[in-house]
RNA sequence: GCGGACGUGGCGAAAUCGGUAGACGCGAGAGACUUAAAAUCUCUUUUCCUCAGUGAAGUACGGGUUCAAGUCCCGUCGUCCGCACCA
């Protein structure tokens, strides 16, 4: 075979790897381990090119580390519970289980031809009863340990999916999957006490040095720590049981500028007033209707309602402040009550002006300047950086002139010394609600008994299996209306009781799968010997979209598993290094169809169907015309090209890996997605780029084919030069892989190929170079690498050959070219021995024609020699 | 609004312990081989010029530090991302 035929070599080598058991992860105490993991996929039905890029990155690392002598764990599984399966069942009949497992089978079949070095013996799906049984077991352990509790809570209700969503699953007020506007509802829900760990999860971010700064920052913002003061206002003419109002503030230094107390419509005091005050009740009802959606919050008017109550200022018994209910105060942050300081908060200022409340500055700029207008005189609220020094015109603690930070600290200290307030640290992070009113999830293993209350299922009865005989012809949860599954005896007293019909959020499933991979068939959630050896994940790879949810939950879950004895202490941060990869994008081809006015109008009088409608075209429907523009093949009509767009079926710019592999082979697909762009950035799929990748691999193959009967190297200068180039390539390619710069490794391999092709070295020396080429290419294009290796007489499989080592002695050239700069501009160059002394270099430089000319007989002001790099002459 | 990242040829991009800007690839152009095509190979390709010179300019824009700046500092503009009534 003188030509590269991927469809012949790829299955051949995949078989050889399987026969040799190359990718079976072996718990070998004698060898260091390396655990590389890509975020496991949801079995949507087909793999897409983004998966190919994601898994190829992991595969490059896995194969490289394996070559370096590590015992590598590189597993694959399926994040298999979740709503699409139910939606599919509702849309086209069938069962979520069948839909899911058949998708998994399809996707596995599509992935295997990629030649990934995955240990398939460890594969599992989160919907396997063997997996969720262990999850239920941990749920009970965590319940016993007080890490899980139940409470009635306002939840985000998705009216389309008929389920509860976590705050993180609400995007712009809409359900992240259904896109429906989310409503507020009060339900009794299960919660993980993740907020108890807020401080720890925040502080531990510091130690995650191999995580992207961006992700750590996003998590830190999400956890949202604030330091403030909590204290109580005394209520005048207080209703029974509400003698004080506790407030929380991050700006206690502005207390002397307080002008009102604001309460959330859900505040207990407000609720107690509502029955006797119909107007107030109406106002609160309106606020609650408004919902939590950001869209509404954004546009909603800041509204208040005066309760008529007054509170006393803590430092002045004669100073009374009105108490308003305000629609912008959240019950679940702080105490649900604030004091408003209009001078230093724009929102409070707007509110004060609307309801005619007093405005007093507590501090003023040190140097006001002509354009400064104090808020009490109609200016904007004065909100300087907390680190800025200001003049406390109405301060009560600390220096007259101090920073906001100092003012806050002294104010808290002052309250604490008087015993009327406490410094408090609050977090934005709230507990993780895990109940979902869905069928296709891990059943929550508890039973509701009239006498015993909510009790956990007995451990020996696990798993609580999902029943197979369910129907999806009605919305809501089929478990709720299952004829027999629900009714069970109480595990404690044996009386008739009812099973919990809620299932777990699928983020629970993905919060520990990485630990399960270390002992996927254990009869306990984890196996201590295996977690001890394999954990932690040395390199985790996935999309930035999981920066907050999945990664934060997993960090919490690892701690919870540690506390319940399922993970050792060292696993509290289970991901040592994280890499977030970019997407694979593709151009969109677009023409427009004019729309005619159809005689109707929409509500605001705008004519219906004005303008034009986009029509998308598949890549094969367009071509580049002679003048470089893109036109439709059929009509020659000009096509608008939108570059680098996220792939989407409706935009017709999806590249299907299956057809790419069929056309060019897996190696080409792998090579292409790793080339061109740095891995963290998006890469644009282009037909010409894929073609180029394929051609290059063919060229490498031919180069090796011509050398397959080469004899021994002959020695000599050309052979030696090629050997040096080889070691240079080893060093550069290795550096690229180590640094997650696969695109530069590939660029070096292109360069090395050119070098070998043009080299005048003996055939034997070239064959030697090509064997190294096979080793260096093996992480990216493993099938071609095996073929080259076998053709050139390599021993065994290249997958099992060690990684080549660059000889430092061969990396340094005997002579180096030093550019000569004159006043910082390049004016010439000299060749010197690599170990030439500074004095020798200086002498040579001063003889250089350009330097002589520039000096005009004088001597240089300064002569800078950076050994091995550059010379700069200042005249 | 708050926080962050990033701006380099026609395009994707290299080069950041400050030391030859544009490696490598795409696209484009020229040529070789061929009856022709495909395939393959070779060369050119930052811009400008009184166009082959030891020429000038050049890494968004304007300043600064330095013998030397894509890289460091200050400001401006632009693009992208995250968060957002959080008291």
Tab-separated table of C-alpha atoms in Angstrom, chain A residues 542-780:
chain	number	residue	atom	x	y	z
A	542	UNK	CA	-14.535	20.361	29.697
A	543	UNK	CA	-16.544	23.342	28.638
A	544	UNK	CA	-16.568	26.727	30.312
A	545	UNK	CA	-20.353	26.454	30.621
A	546	UNK	CA	-19.772	24.222	33.645
A	547	UNK	CA	-17.548	26.771	35.378
A	548	UNK	CA	-20.037	27.341	38.168
A	549	UNK	CA	-22.726	24.694	38.489
A	550	UNK	CA	-21.089	21.340	37.950
A	551	UNK	CA	-17.687	22.261	39.310
A	552	UNK	CA	-18.982	23.940	42.444
A	553	UNK	CA	-21.402	21.116	43.199
A	554	UNK	CA	-18.651	18.556	42.676
A	555	UNK	CA	-16.349	20.393	45.056
A	556	UNK	CA	-19.111	20.396	47.658
A	557	UNK	CA	-19.989	16.780	47.019
A	558	UNK	CA	-16.394	15.672	47.451
A	559	UNK	CA	-16.422	17.285	50.888
A	560	UNK	CA	-19.743	15.682	51.737
A	561	UNK	CA	-18.396	12.304	50.583
A	562	UNK	CA	-15.358	12.821	52.765
A	563	UNK	CA	-17.532	13.577	55.785
A	564	UNK	CA	-19.558	10.419	55.175
A	565	UNK	CA	-16.467	8.274	54.719
A	566	UNK	CA	-16.629	7.766	50.965
A	567	UNK	CA	-13.550	9.749	50.010
A	568	UNK	CA	-10.269	10.408	51.786
A	569	UNK	CA	-9.275	13.857	53.014
A	570	UNK	CA	-7.029	14.469	50.007
A	571	UNK	CA	-10.038	14.347	47.685
A	572	UNK	CA	-11.778	17.431	49.023
A	573	UNK	CA	-10.626	19.169	45.884
A	574	UNK	CA	-11.038	16.325	43.406
A	575	UNK	CA	-9.770	18.114	40.285
A	576	UNK	CA	-6.096	19.021	40.441
A	577	UNK	CA	-6.034	20.769	37.091
A	578	UNK	CA	-8.853	22.050	34.964
A	579	UNK	CA	-8.787	22.968	31.325
A	580	UNK	CA	-11.711	24.612	29.587
A	581	UNK	CA	-11.691	24.047	25.865
A	582	UNK	CA	-13.213	26.186	23.144
A	583	UNK	CA	-15.892	25.210	20.703
A	584	UNK	CA	-15.636	24.039	17.139
A	585	UNK	CA	-17.385	26.617	14.993
A	586	UNK	CA	-18.299	26.829	11.354
A	587	UNK	CA	-19.294	29.522	8.899
A	588	UNK	CA	-22.963	30.127	8.263
A	589	UNK	CA	-24.140	30.634	4.674
A	590	UNK	CA	-27.114	32.849	4.344
A	591	UNK	CA	-29.332	34.452	1.755
A	592	UNK	CA	-32.503	36.405	2.318
A	593	UNK	CA	-35.963	36.077	1.000
A	594	UNK	CA	-37.998	39.291	0.920
A	595	UNK	CA	-41.256	39.149	2.790
A	596	UNK	CA	-44.405	40.745	1.463
A	597	UNK	CA	-46.836	42.601	3.636
A	598	UNK	CA	-49.623	40.124	4.224
A	599	UNK	CA	-52.216	42.706	5.304
A	600	UNK	CA	-52.106	41.987	9.032
A	601	UNK	CA	-50.437	43.908	11.807
A	602	UNK	CA	-49.133	42.884	15.176
A	603	UNK	CA	-50.478	44.560	18.311
A	604	UNK	CA	-48.404	47.733	18.277
A	605	UNK	CA	-49.334	48.582	14.716
A	606	UNK	CA	-46.153	47.299	13.116
A	607	UNK	CA	-46.981	45.628	9.815
A	608	UNK	CA	-46.580	41.870	9.946
A	609	UNK	CA	-43.910	40.292	7.787
A	610	UNK	CA	-42.035	43.472	6.972
A	611	UNK	CA	-38.474	42.996	5.901
A	612	UNK	CA	-36.814	39.762	4.951
A	613	UNK	CA	-36.403	36.240	6.138
A	614	UNK	CA	-33.034	34.455	6.310
A	615	UNK	CA	-32.541	31.219	4.396
A	616	UNK	CA	-29.637	29.059	5.534
A	617	UNK	CA	-27.579	26.911	3.180
A	618	UNK	CA	-25.505	23.804	3.722
A	619	UNK	CA	-21.762	24.110	3.009
A	620	UNK	CA	-22.097	21.823	-0.014
A	621	UNK	CA	-24.670	24.159	-1.568
A	622	UNK	CA	-22.229	27.064	-1.870
A	623	UNK	CA	-18.949	27.681	-3.646
A	624	UNK	CA	-16.287	30.345	-3.829
A	625	UNK	CA	-16.553	32.203	-7.117
A	626	UNK	CA	-13.668	33.525	-9.200
A	627	UNK	CA	-13.656	36.930	-7.505
A	628	UNK	CA	-13.481	35.384	-4.048
A	629	UNK	CA	-17.079	35.934	-3.044
A	630	UNK	CA	-19.268	33.065	-1.949
A	631	UNK	CA	-22.237	32.215	-4.144
A	632	UNK	CA	-24.949	29.609	-4.358
A	633	UNK	CA	-23.923	26.792	-6.694
A	634	UNK	CA	-27.418	26.490	-8.119
A	635	UNK	CA	-28.170	30.117	-8.941
A	636	UNK	CA	-24.937	32.075	-8.535
A	637	UNK	CA	-26.685	34.319	-6.027
A	638	UNK	CA	-24.320	36.065	-3.585
A	639	UNK	CA	-24.258	34.465	-0.142
A	640	UNK	CA	-23.634	36.256	3.125
A	641	UNK	CA	-21.000	34.485	5.218
A	642	UNK	CA	-21.079	34.666	9.003
A	643	UNK	CA	-17.734	33.419	10.324
A	644	UNK	CA	-17.046	31.366	13.455
A	645	UNK	CA	-20.593	30.642	14.499
A	646	UNK	CA	-21.604	28.047	17.047
A	647	UNK	CA	-22.866	24.965	15.261
A	648	UNK	CA	-26.613	24.685	15.130
A	649	UNK	CA	-28.867	22.400	13.152
A	650	UNK	CA	-31.256	25.196	12.257
A	651	UNK	CA	-28.414	27.303	10.865
A	652	UNK	CA	-27.249	24.349	8.785
A	653	UNK	CA	-23.614	24.721	9.826
A	654	UNK	CA	-23.175	21.455	11.713
A	655	UNK	CA	-20.206	19.264	10.853
A	656	UNK	CA	-20.925	15.609	11.464
A	657	UNK	CA	-17.911	13.692	12.778
A	658	UNK	CA	-19.228	10.428	11.397
A	659	UNK	CA	-19.100	11.677	7.828
A	660	UNK	CA	-15.704	13.316	8.404
A	661	UNK	CA	-14.303	10.041	9.714
A	662	UNK	CA	-15.840	8.227	6.764
A	663	UNK	CA	-14.292	10.657	4.291
A	664	UNK	CA	-10.851	11.224	5.802
A	665	UNK	CA	-10.446	8.894	8.764
A	666	UNK	CA	-10.233	9.585	12.481
A	667	UNK	CA	-6.614	10.728	12.405
A	668	UNK	CA	-7.435	13.602	10.081
A	669	UNK	CA	-10.344	14.718	12.247
A	670	UNK	CA	-8.173	14.516	15.357
A	671	UNK	CA	-5.260	16.307	13.702
A	672	UNK	CA	-7.475	19.098	12.418
A	673	UNK	CA	-9.299	19.840	15.670
A	674	UNK	CA	-5.987	20.057	17.497
A	675	UNK	CA	-4.299	22.300	14.959
A	676	UNK	CA	-4.647	25.968	14.122
A	677	UNK	CA	-6.198	27.416	17.264
A	678	UNK	CA	-5.051	27.190	20.861
A	679	UNK	CA	-7.236	24.608	22.635
A	680	UNK	CA	-8.906	27.087	24.974
A	681	UNK	CA	-10.085	29.130	22.025
A	682	UNK	CA	-12.749	28.335	19.470
A	683	UNK	CA	-11.527	26.682	16.294
A	684	UNK	CA	-13.294	27.143	13.018
A	685	UNK	CA	-13.898	24.009	11.005
A	686	UNK	CA	-13.146	24.585	7.347
A	687	UNK	CA	-13.328	22.121	4.508
A	688	UNK	CA	-9.968	23.344	3.201
A	689	UNK	CA	-8.387	22.912	6.613
A	690	UNK	CA	-9.634	19.345	6.897
A	691	UNK	CA	-8.418	18.682	3.375
A	692	UNK	CA	-5.002	20.109	4.288
A	693	UNK	CA	-4.792	17.920	7.378
A	694	UNK	CA	-5.571	14.863	5.285
A	695	UNK	CA	-2.966	15.793	2.672
A	696	UNK	CA	-0.350	16.294	5.304
A	697	UNK	CA	-0.939	12.891	6.866
A	698	UNK	CA	-0.708	11.373	3.377
A	699	UNK	CA	2.579	13.143	2.841
A	700	UNK	CA	4.013	11.828	6.088
A	701	UNK	CA	2.887	8.352	5.109
A	702	UNK	CA	4.554	8.565	1.695
A	703	UNK	CA	7.730	9.879	3.231
A	704	UNK	CA	7.884	6.852	5.505
A	705	UNK	CA	6.847	4.476	2.719
A	706	UNK	CA	9.837	5.515	0.639
A	707	UNK	CA	12.108	4.772	3.574
A	708	UNK	CA	10.722	1.451	4.626
A	709	UNK	CA	13.627	-0.565	3.290
A	710	UNK	CA	16.287	1.879	4.397
A	711	UNK	CA	19.473	0.485	5.851
A	712	UNK	CA	21.540	1.843	8.695
A	713	UNK	CA	22.393	5.542	8.926
A	714	UNK	CA	25.627	6.394	7.186
A	715	UNK	CA	26.794	9.099	9.527
A	716	UNK	CA	28.199	12.323	8.176
A	717	UNK	CA	27.252	15.953	8.454
A	718	UNK	CA	23.761	15.713	6.927
A	719	UNK	CA	22.839	12.797	9.160
A	720	UNK	CA	24.048	14.699	12.146
A	721	UNK	CA	22.074	17.795	11.168
A	722	UNK	CA	18.934	15.690	10.851
A	723	UNK	CA	19.592	14.144	14.220
A	724	UNK	CA	19.827	17.586	15.733
A	725	UNK	CA	16.569	18.606	14.062
A	726	UNK	CA	14.961	15.459	15.435
A	727	UNK	CA	15.944	16.272	18.963
A	728	UNK	CA	14.799	19.849	18.481
A	729	UNK	CA	11.409	18.482	17.364
A	730	UNK	CA	11.233	16.163	20.378
A	731	UNK	CA	11.849	19.076	22.719
A	732	UNK	CA	9.382	21.413	21.001
A	733	UNK	CA	6.546	18.921	20.582
A	734	UNK	CA	6.916	17.769	24.177
A	735	UNK	CA	6.840	21.336	25.413
A	736	UNK	CA	3.655	21.997	23.468
A	737	UNK	CA	1.851	18.981	24.896
A	738	UNK	CA	2.998	19.714	28.428
A	739	UNK	CA	1.758	23.281	28.097
A	740	UNK	CA	-1.597	22.443	26.529
A	741	UNK	CA	-0.479	24.197	23.338
A	742	UNK	CA	-1.292	21.369	20.957
A	743	UNK	CA	-1.512	23.771	18.042
A	744	UNK	CA	2.163	24.650	18.413
A	745	UNK	CA	3.122	20.974	18.756
A	746	UNK	CA	1.375	20.377	15.462
A	747	UNK	CA	3.105	23.351	13.856
A	748	UNK	CA	6.445	21.892	14.956
A	749	UNK	CA	5.471	18.536	13.433
A	750	UNK	CA	4.718	20.249	10.131
A	751	UNK	CA	8.099	21.913	10.324
A	752	UNK	CA	9.827	18.646	11.200
A	753	UNK	CA	8.156	16.939	8.239
A	754	UNK	CA	9.480	19.645	5.922
A	755	UNK	CA	12.915	19.217	7.413
A	756	UNK	CA	12.954	15.441	6.889
A	757	UNK	CA	11.563	15.769	3.368
A	758	UNK	CA	14.237	18.238	2.340
A	759	UNK	CA	17.078	16.635	4.223
A	760	UNK	CA	20.005	15.278	2.253
A	761	UNK	CA	20.742	12.769	5.000
A	762	UNK	CA	21.068	9.048	4.327
A	763	UNK	CA	17.916	6.963	4.034
A	764	UNK	CA	18.820	5.209	7.258
A	765	UNK	CA	19.039	8.477	9.134
A	766	UNK	CA	15.764	9.639	7.654
A	767	UNK	CA	14.066	6.410	8.675
A	768	UNK	CA	15.391	6.968	12.162
A	769	UNK	CA	13.889	10.478	12.136
A	770	UNK	CA	10.579	9.115	10.890
A	771	UNK	CA	10.414	6.601	13.717
A	772	UNK	CA	10.651	9.535	16.108
A	773	UNK	CA	8.022	11.277	13.978
A	774	UNK	CA	5.743	8.295	14.614
A	775	UNK	CA	6.298	8.563	18.343
A	776	UNK	CA	5.706	12.319	18.383
A	777	UNK	CA	2.559	12.032	16.289
A	778	UNK	CA	1.146	9.095	18.204
A	779	UNK	CA	-0.887	11.145	20.711
A	780	UNK	CA	-2.647	13.051	17.930
